[in-house]
Coordinates of C-alpha atoms and ligand atoms in Angstrom, one line a residue:
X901 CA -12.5 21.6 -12.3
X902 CA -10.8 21.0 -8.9
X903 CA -7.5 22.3 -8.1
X904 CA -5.8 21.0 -4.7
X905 CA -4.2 24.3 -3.6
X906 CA -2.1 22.7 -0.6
X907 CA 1.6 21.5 -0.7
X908 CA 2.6 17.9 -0.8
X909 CA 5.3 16.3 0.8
X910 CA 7.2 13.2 1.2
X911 CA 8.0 11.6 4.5
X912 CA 11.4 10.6 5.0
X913 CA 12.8 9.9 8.9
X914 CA 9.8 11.2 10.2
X915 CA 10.0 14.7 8.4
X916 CA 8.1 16.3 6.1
X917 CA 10.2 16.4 2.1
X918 CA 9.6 18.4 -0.9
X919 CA 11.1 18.8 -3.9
X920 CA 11.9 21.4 -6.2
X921 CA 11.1 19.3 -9.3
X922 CA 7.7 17.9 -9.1
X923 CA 4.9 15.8 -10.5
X924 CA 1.8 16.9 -12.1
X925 CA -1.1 14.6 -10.9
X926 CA -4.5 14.4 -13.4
X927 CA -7.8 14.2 -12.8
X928 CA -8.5 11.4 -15.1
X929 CA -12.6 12.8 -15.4
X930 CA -11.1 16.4 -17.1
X931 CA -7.3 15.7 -18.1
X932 CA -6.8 18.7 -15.3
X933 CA -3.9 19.1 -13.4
X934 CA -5.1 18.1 -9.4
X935 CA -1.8 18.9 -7.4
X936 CA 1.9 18.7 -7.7
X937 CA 4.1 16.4 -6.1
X938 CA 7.7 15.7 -5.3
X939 CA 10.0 13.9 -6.7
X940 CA 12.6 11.6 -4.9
X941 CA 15.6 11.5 -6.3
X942 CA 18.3 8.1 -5.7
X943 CA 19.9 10.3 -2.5
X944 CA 16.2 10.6 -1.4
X945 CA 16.0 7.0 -1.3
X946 CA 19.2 6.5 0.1
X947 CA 18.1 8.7 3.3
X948 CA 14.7 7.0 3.7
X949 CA 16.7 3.3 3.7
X950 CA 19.3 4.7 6.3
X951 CA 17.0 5.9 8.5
X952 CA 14.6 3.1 7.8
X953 CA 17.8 0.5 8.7
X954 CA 18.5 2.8 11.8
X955 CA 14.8 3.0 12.8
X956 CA 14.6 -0.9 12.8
X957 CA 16.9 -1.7 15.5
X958 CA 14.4 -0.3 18.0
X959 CA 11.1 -0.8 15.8
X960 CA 12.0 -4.7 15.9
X961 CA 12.7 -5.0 20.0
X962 CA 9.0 -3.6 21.0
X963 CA 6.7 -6.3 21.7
X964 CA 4.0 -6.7 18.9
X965 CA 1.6 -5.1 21.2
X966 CA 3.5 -1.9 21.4
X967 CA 3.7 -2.0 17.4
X968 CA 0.3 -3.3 16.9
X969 CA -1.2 -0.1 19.3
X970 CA 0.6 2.2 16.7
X971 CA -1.0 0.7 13.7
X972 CA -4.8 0.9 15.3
X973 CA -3.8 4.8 16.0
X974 CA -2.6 5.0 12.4
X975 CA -5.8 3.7 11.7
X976 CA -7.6 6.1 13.8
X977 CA -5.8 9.0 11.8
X978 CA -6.6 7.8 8.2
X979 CA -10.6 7.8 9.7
X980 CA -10.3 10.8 11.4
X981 CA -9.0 12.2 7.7
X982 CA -11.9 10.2 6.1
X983 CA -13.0 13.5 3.7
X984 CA -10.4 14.7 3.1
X985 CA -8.9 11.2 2.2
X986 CA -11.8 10.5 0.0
X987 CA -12.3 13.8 -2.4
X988 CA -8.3 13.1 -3.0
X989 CA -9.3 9.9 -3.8
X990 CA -11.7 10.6 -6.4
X991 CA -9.8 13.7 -7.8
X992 CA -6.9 11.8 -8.1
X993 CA -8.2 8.1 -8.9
X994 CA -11.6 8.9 -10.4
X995 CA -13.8 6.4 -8.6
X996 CA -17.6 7.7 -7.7
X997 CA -17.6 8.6 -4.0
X998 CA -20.6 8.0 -3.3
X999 CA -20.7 4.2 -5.4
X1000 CA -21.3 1.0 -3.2
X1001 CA -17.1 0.7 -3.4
X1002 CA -16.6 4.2 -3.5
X1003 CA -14.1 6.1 -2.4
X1004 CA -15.0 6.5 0.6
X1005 CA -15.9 2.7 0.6
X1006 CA -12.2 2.4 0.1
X1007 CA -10.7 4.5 2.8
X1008 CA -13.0 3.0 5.3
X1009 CA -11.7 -0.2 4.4
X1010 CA -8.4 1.0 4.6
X1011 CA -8.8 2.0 8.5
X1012 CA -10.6 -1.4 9.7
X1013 CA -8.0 -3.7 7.3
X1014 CA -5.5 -1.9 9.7
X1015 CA -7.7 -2.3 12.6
X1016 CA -7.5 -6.2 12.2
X1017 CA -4.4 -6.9 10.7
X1018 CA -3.1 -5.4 14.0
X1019 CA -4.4 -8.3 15.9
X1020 CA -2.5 -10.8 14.0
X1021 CA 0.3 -13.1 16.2
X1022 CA 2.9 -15.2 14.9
X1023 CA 3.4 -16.8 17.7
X1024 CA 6.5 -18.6 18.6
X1025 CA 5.2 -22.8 17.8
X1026 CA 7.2 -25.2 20.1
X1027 CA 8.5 -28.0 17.6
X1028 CA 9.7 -30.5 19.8
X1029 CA 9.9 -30.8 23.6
X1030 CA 11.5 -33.8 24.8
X1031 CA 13.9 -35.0 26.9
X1032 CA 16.5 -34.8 24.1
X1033 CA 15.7 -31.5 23.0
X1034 CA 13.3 -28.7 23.0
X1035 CA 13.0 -26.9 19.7
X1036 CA 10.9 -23.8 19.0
X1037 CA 10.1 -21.9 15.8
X1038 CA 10.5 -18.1 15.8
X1039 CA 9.4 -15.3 12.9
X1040 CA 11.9 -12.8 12.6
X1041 CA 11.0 -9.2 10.7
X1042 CA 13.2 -9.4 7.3
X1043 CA 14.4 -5.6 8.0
X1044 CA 13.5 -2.8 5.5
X1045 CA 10.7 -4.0 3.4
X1046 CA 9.9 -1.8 -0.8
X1047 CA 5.9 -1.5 -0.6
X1048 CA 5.2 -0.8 -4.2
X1049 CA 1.3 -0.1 -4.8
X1050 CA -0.5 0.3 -8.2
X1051 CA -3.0 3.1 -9.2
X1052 CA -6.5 0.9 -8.9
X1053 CA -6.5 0.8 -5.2
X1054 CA -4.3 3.3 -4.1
X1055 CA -5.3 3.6 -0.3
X1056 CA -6.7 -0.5 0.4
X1057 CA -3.6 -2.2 -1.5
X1058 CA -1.0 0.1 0.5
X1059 CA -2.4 -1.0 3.9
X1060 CA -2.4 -5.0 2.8
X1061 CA 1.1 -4.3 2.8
X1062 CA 1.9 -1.7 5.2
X1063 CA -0.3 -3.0 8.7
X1064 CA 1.7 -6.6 8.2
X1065 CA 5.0 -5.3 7.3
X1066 CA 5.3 -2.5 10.6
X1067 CA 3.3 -5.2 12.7
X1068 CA 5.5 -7.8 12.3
X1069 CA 8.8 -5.2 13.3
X1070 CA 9.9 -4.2 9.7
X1071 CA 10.5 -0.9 8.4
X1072 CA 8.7 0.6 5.5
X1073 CA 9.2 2.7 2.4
X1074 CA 6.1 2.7 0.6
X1075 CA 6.1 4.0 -3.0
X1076 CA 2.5 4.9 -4.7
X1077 CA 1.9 5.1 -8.6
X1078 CA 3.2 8.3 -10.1
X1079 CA -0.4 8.6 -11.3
X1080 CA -2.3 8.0 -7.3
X1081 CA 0.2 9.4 -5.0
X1082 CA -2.2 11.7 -2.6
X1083 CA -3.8 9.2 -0.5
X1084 CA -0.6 7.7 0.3
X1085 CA 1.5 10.8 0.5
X1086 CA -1.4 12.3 3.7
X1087 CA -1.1 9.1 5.1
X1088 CA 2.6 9.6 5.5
X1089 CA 1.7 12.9 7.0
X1090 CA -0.5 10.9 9.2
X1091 CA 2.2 8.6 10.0
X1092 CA 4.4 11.1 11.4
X1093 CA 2.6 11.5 14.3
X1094 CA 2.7 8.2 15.4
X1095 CA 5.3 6.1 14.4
X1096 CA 9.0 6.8 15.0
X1097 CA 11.3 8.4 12.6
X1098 CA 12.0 6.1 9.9
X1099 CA 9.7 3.5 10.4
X1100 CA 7.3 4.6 8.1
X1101 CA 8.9 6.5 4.7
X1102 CA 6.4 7.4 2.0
X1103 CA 8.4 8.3 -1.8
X1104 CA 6.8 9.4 -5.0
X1105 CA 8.6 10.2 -7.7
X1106 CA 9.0 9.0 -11.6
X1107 CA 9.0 5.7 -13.5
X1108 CA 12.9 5.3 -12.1
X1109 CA 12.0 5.4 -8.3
X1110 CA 10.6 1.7 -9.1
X1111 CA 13.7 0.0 -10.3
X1112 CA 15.2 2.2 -7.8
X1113 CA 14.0 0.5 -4.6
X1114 CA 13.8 -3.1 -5.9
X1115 CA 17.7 -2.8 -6.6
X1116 CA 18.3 -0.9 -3.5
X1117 CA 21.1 -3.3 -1.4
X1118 CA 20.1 -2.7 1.9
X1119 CA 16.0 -3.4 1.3
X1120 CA 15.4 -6.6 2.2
X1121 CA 12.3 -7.4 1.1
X1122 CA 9.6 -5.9 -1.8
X1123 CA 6.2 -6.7 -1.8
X1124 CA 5.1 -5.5 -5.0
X1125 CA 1.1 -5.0 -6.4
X1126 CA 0.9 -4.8 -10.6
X1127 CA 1.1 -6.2 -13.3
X1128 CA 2.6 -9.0 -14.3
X1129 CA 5.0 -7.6 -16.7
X1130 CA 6.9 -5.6 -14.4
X1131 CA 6.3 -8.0 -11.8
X1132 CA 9.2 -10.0 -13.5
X1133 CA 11.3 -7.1 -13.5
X1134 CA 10.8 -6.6 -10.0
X1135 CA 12.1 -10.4 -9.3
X1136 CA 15.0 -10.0 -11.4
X1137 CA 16.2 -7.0 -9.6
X1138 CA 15.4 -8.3 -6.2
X1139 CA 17.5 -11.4 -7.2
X1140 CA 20.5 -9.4 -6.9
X1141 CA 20.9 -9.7 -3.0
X1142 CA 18.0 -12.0 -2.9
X1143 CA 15.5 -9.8 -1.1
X1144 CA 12.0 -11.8 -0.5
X1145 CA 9.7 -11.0 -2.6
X1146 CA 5.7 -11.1 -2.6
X1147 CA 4.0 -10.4 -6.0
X1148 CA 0.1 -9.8 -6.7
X1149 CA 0.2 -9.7 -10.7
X1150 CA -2.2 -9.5 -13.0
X1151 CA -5.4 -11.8 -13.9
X1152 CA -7.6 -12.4 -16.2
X1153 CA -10.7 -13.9 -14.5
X1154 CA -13.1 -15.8 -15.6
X1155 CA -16.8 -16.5 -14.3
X1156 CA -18.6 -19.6 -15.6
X1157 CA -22.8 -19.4 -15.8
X1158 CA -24.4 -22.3 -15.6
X1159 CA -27.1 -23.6 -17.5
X1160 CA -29.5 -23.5 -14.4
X1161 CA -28.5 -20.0 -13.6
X1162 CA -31.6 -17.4 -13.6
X1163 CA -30.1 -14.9 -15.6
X1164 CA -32.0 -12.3 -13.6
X1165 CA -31.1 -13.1 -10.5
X1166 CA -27.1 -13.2 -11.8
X1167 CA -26.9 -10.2 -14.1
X1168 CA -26.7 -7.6 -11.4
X1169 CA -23.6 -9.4 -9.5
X1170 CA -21.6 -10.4 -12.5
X1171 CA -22.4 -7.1 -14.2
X1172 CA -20.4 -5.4 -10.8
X1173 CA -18.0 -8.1 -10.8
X1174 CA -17.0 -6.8 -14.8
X1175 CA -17.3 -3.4 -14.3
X1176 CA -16.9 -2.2 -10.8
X1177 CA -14.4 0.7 -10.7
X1178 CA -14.3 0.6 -14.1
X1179 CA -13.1 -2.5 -14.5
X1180 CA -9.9 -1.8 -13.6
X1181 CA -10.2 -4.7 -10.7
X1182 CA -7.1 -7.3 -10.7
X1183 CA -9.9 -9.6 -9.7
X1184 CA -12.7 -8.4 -12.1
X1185 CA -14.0 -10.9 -14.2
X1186 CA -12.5 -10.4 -17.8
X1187 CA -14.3 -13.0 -19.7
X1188 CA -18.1 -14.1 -19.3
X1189 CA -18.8 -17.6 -19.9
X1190 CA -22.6 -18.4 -20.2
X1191 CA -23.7 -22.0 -21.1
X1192 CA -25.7 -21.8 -24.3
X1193 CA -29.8 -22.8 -23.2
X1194 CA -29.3 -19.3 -21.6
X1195 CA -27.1 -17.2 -23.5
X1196 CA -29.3 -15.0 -25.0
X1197 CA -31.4 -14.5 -22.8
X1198 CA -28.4 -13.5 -20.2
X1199 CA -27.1 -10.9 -22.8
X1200 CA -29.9 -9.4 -23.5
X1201 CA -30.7 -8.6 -19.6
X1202 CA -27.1 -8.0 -19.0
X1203 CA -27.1 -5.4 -21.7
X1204 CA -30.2 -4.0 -20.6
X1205 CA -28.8 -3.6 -17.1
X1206 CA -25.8 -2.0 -18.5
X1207 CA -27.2 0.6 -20.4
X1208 CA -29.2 2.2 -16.8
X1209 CA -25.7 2.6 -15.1
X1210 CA -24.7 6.0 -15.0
X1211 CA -21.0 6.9 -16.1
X1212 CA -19.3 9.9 -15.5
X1213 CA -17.2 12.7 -12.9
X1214 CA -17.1 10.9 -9.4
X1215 CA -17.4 13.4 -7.8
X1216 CA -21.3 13.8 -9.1
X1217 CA -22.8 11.6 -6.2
X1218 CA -24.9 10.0 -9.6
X1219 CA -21.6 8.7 -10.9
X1220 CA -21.3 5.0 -10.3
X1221 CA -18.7 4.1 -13.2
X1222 CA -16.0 6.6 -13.7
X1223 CA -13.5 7.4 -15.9
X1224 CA -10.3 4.9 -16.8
X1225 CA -7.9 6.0 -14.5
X1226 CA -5.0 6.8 -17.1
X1227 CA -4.2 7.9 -20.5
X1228 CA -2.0 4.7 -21.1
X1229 CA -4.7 2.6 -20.1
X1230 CA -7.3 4.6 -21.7
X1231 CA -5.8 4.1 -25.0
X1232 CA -5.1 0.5 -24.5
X1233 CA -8.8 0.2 -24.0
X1234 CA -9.5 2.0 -26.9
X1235 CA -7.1 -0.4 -29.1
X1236 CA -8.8 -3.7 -27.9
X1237 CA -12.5 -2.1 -28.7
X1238 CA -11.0 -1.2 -31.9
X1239 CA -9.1 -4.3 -32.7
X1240 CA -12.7 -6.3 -31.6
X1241 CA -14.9 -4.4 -34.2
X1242 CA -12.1 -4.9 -37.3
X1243 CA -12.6 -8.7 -36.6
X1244 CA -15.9 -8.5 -37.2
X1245 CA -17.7 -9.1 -34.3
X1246 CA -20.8 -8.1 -32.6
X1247 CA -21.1 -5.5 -30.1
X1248 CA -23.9 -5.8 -27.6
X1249 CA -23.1 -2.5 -25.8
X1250 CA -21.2 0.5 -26.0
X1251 CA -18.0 0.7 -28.3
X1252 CA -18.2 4.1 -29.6
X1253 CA -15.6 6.0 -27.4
X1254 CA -16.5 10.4 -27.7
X1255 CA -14.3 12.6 -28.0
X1256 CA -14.1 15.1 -24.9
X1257 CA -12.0 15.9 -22.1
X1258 CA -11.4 13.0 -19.8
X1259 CA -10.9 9.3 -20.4
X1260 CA -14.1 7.9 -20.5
X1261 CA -14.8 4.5 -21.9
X1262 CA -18.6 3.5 -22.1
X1263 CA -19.4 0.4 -20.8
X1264 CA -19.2 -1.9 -23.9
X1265 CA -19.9 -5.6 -23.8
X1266 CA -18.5 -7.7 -26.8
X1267 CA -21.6 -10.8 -28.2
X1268 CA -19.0 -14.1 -28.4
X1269 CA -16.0 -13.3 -29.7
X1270 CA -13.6 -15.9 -30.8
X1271 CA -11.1 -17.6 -27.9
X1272 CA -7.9 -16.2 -29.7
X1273 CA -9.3 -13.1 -30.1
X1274 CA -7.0 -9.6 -27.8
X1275 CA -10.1 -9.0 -25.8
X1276 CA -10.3 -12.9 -24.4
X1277 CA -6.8 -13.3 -24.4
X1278 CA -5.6 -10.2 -22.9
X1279 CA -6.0 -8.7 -19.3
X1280 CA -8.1 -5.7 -20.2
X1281 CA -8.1 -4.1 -17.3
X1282 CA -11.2 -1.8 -18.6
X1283 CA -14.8 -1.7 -19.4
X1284 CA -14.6 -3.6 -22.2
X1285 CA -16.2 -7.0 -21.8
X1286 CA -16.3 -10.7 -23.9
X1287 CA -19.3 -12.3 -23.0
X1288 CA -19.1 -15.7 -24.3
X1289 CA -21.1 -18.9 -25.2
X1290 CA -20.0 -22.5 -24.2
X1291 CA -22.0 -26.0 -24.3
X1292 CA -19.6 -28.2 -22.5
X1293 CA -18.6 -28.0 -19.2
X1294 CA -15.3 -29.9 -19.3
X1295 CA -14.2 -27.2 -22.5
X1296 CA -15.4 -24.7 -20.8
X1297 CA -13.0 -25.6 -17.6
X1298 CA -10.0 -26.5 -20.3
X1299 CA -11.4 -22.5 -21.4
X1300 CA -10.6 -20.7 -18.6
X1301 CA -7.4 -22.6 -17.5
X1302 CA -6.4 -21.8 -21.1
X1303 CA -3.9 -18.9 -19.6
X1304 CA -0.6 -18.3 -18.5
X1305 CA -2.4 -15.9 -15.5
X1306 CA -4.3 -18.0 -12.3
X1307 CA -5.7 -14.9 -9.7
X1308 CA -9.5 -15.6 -9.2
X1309 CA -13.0 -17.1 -10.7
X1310 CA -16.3 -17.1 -9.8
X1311 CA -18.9 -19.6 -11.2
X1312 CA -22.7 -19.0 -10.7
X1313 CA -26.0 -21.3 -10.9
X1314 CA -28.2 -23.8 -8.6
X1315 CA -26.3 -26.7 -8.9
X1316 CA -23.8 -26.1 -6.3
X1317 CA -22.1 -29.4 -6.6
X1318 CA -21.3 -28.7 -10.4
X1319 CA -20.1 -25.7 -9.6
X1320 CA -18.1 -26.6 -6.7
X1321 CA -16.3 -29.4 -8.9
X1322 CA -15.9 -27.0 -11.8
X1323 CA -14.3 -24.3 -9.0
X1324 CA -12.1 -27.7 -7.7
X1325 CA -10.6 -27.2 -11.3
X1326 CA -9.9 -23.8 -12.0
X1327 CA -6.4 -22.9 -11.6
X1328 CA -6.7 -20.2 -10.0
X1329 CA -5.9 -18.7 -5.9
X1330 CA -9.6 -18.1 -5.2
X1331 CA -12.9 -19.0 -6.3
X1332 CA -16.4 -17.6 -5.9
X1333 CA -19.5 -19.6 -5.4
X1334 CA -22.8 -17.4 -6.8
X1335 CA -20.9 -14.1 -5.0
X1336 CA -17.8 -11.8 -6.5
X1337 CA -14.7 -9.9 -5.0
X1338 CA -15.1 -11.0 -1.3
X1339 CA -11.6 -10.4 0.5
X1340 CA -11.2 -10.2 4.0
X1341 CA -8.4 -9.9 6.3
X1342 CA -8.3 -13.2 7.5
X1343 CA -8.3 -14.9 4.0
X1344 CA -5.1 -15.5 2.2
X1345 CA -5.1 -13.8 -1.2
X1346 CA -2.7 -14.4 -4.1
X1347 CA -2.2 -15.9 -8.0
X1348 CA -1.3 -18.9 -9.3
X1349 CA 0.7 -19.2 -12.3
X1350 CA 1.8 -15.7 -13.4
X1351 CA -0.3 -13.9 -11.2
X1352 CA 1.5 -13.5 -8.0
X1353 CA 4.3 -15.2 -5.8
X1354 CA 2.9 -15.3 -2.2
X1355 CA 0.1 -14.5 -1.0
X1356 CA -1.4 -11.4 1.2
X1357 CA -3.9 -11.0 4.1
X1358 CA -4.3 -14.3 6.6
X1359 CA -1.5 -15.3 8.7
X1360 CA 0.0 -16.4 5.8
X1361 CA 0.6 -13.0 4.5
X1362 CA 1.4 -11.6 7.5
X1363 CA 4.8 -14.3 7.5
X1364 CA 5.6 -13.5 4.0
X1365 CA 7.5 -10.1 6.1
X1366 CA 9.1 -12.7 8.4
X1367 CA 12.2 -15.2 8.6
X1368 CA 11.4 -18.4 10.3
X1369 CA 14.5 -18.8 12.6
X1370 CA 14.6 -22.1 14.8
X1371 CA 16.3 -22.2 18.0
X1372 CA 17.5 -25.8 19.3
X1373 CA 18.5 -26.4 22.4
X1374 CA 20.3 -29.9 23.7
X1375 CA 19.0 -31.2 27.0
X1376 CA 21.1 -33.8 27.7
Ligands
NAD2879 P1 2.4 -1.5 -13.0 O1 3.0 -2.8 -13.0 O2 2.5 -0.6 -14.2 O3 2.8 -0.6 -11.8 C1 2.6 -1.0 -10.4 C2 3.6 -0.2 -9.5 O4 4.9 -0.5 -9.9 C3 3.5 1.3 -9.7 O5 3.8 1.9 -8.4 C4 4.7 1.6 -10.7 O6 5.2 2.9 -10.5 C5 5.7 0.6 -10.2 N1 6.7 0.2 -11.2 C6 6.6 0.3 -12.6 N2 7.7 -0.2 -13.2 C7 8.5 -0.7 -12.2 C8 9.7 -1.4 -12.1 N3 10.4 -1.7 -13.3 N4 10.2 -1.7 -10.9 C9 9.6 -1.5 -9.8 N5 8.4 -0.8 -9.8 C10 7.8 -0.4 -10.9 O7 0.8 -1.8 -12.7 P2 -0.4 -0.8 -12.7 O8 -0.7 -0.4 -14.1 O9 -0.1 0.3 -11.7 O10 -1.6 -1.7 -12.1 C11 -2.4 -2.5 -13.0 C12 -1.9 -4.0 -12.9 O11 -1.9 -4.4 -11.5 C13 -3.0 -4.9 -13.5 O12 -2.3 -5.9 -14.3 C14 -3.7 -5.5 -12.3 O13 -4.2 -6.8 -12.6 C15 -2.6 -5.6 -11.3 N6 -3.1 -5.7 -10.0 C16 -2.9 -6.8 -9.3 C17 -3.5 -7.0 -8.0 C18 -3.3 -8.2 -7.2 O14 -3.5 -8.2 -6.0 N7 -3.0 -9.4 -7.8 C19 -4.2 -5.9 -7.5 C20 -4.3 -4.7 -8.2 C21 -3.8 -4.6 -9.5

């Protein structure tokens, strides 16, 4: 059992807040309490938006040099805090440290995303330049932008939003989930060093800080990461002085095997793509479709790969699966195992969920349930898998289309022009070719359907905390 002995605070104009009420953070391996932390209340808020507001009338006037040179020392700080950063990570998160995207996999990503999204320009782009007119196309910062970050990638999904948002001249409150606020709450210690006051506010607090910020008048734009229920709720409230809004929702992915696939060569990938970070992974693939000539044969080798991964405390360097990250989730888990076993059908692995300290869900793979059944139809957002069996390839496309969510896919076999007309047809923002999960800065990122608004990373997402604002002048 690990208890984090040192205070926590909030950053608000550049100082260092606590709070007499405060929040107990778990460690999701033992149910044990990790640290405390405080807990905003709406006057809290209030002072990180004035002084955010006040702070952006000379944030906006440096030069994006002067502001991107802050964000590579920001950077500098979260590396220079990279132990620290990642057994708070793991206490508070429950990913392995030591996995191949371990904590400290994430908080090294963390400090190089920054690193590059600093060099990002949004340069002004000369429309017209005649003799009748020249005409030129400017990005403006919106003003004080709501960073609202969920629990699966506490320290990487806070820095897609924070390096573009303070690059491009906008003020920040960021607001972690009530159950990973650590990372974020040192890098707003980190943050106080460099930036100045109120340009960078970090605020954790209870379920009502949320709703708090999105309705907040004088924030001018969110950029929320969660799900996609609340993701509606975030647009409705922005709606009410029409702040901009960028949403990453929800997904429920699926990767299509082909029938030239060699299911050893695949099993290892799409096993991590399932179940990496417990398969809490907005991108993860959540249902398995494998063409029929090798279906059992993919299973069984899947299964067998399964049962060799080691699941337990990340902070054992062994671990590579740890526990589900919260209690909510953990039970929700639990439910769609459950509610897969009354229907009858066959588990290949895992299912049987112990009881001891700790939410910990063994890795458990479902043998072709039915395409109406919870655990196809519903983002599981656990280690709980539906493999799958299909014969056709134009079903199995109708298949995975067949939902109201559109983040990623993958599809995997020899024939790359099948797959690349199958990936053509998948309604979704990205698709993988024989590879899982690769993101990088300089690729735009975001849902179709009800899986996002906007996009992040790229150019692209480094606008989406911009106004375009065109200035025409008359020559003659
Ligand atoms: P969540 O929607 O419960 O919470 C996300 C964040 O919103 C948290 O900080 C939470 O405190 C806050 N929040 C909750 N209610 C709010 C409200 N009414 N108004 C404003 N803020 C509110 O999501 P979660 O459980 O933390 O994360 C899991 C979900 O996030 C999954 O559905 C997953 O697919 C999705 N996700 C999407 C992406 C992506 O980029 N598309 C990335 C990671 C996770």
């Amino acid at each position: 059992m690990q208890t984090i002995t040192r205070e926590f605070s909030m950053t608000i104009n550049g100082q260092a807040i606590k709070t007499d009420k405060l929040l107990s953070v778990l460690n999701p391996a033992n149910e044990t309490e990790v640290a405390r932390v405080p807990v905003a209340t709406q006057e809290h808020l209030n002072e990180a938006v004035a002084a955010a507001k006040s702070a952006f009338k000379s944030w906006s006037k440096l030069s994006v040099e002067e502001r991107a040179a802050k964000i590579e020392a920001f950077a500098d700080g979260i590396a220079s805090r990279r132990e620290e950063l990642a057994k708070l990570f793991t206490l508070e998160m429950g990913r392995p440290i030591s996995a191949p995207f371990g904590s400290y996999t994430e908080i090294d990503a963390a400090a190089n995303w920054c690193k590059e999204m600093a060099k990002f320009r949004l340069a002004p782009e000369v429309l017209e330049d005649t003799d009748a007119h020249k005409i030129v196309k400017y990005r403006t910062p919106v003003g004080v932008a709501g960073l609202i970050v969920p629990w699966n990638f506490p320290a990487l999904l806070a820095i897609w939003k924070i390096a573009p948002a303070l690059l491009t001249g906008n003020t920040i409150i960021v607001k972690p989930s009530p159950y990973t606020p650590l990372t974020t709450l040192i890098m707003g210690e980190i943050a106080r060093d460099i930036f100045p006051p109120g340009v960078f506010n970090v605020l954790t607090g209870e379920d009502e800080l949320g709703p708090w910020i999105t309705a907040h008048p004088e924030i001018n734009k969110i950029s929320f990461t969660g799900s996609t229920a609340t993701g509606k709720k975030v647009m409705q409230s922005a709606a009410a002085n029409l702040k901009r809004v960028t949403l990453e929702l929800g997904g429920n992915d699926a990767a299509i095997v082909l029938e030239d696939a060699n299911p050893q060569e695949v099993v290892e990938p799409l096993f991590w793509s399932c179940f990496s970070n417990t398969a809490q992974v907005c991108i993860a693939t959540k249902r398995l479709y494998v063409h029929e000539k090798i279906y059992d044969q993919f299973l069984e080798a899947l299964v067998q790969y399964a049962k060799n991964i080691p699941v337990g405390d990340g902070m054992d360097k062994a671990t590579l699966i740890g526990p589900v990250q919260n209690k909510m989730q953990y039970e929700r888990v639990k439910e769609l195992i459950e509610d897969a076993k009354k229907s009858g059908v066959k588990i290949a692995c895992g299912g049987n969920v112990e009881d001891k300290p700790g939410y910990f869900i063994p890795i458990t793979i479902i043998d072709n349930p039915p395409e109406d059944s919870r655990v196809v139809k519903e983002e599981a957002f656990g280690p709980v898998l539906p493999v799958i069996k299909y014969s056709d390839y134009n079903d199995v496309i109708q298949r995975a289309n067949n939902t109201e969510y559109g983040l990623a896919g993958s599809v995997w076999g020899k024939d790359l022009n099948l797959a690349q007309s199958i990936a053509e047809q998948l309604e979704t923002g990205t698709v993988w070719i024989n590879e899982f999960q690769v993101l990088a800065p300089n690729l735009p990122f975001g849902g179709h359907k009800q899986s996002g608004i906007g996009v992040e990373n790229s150019l692209e997402g480094v606008a989406e905390y911009t106004n375009t604002k065109t200035i025409m002048v008359k020559k003659k």
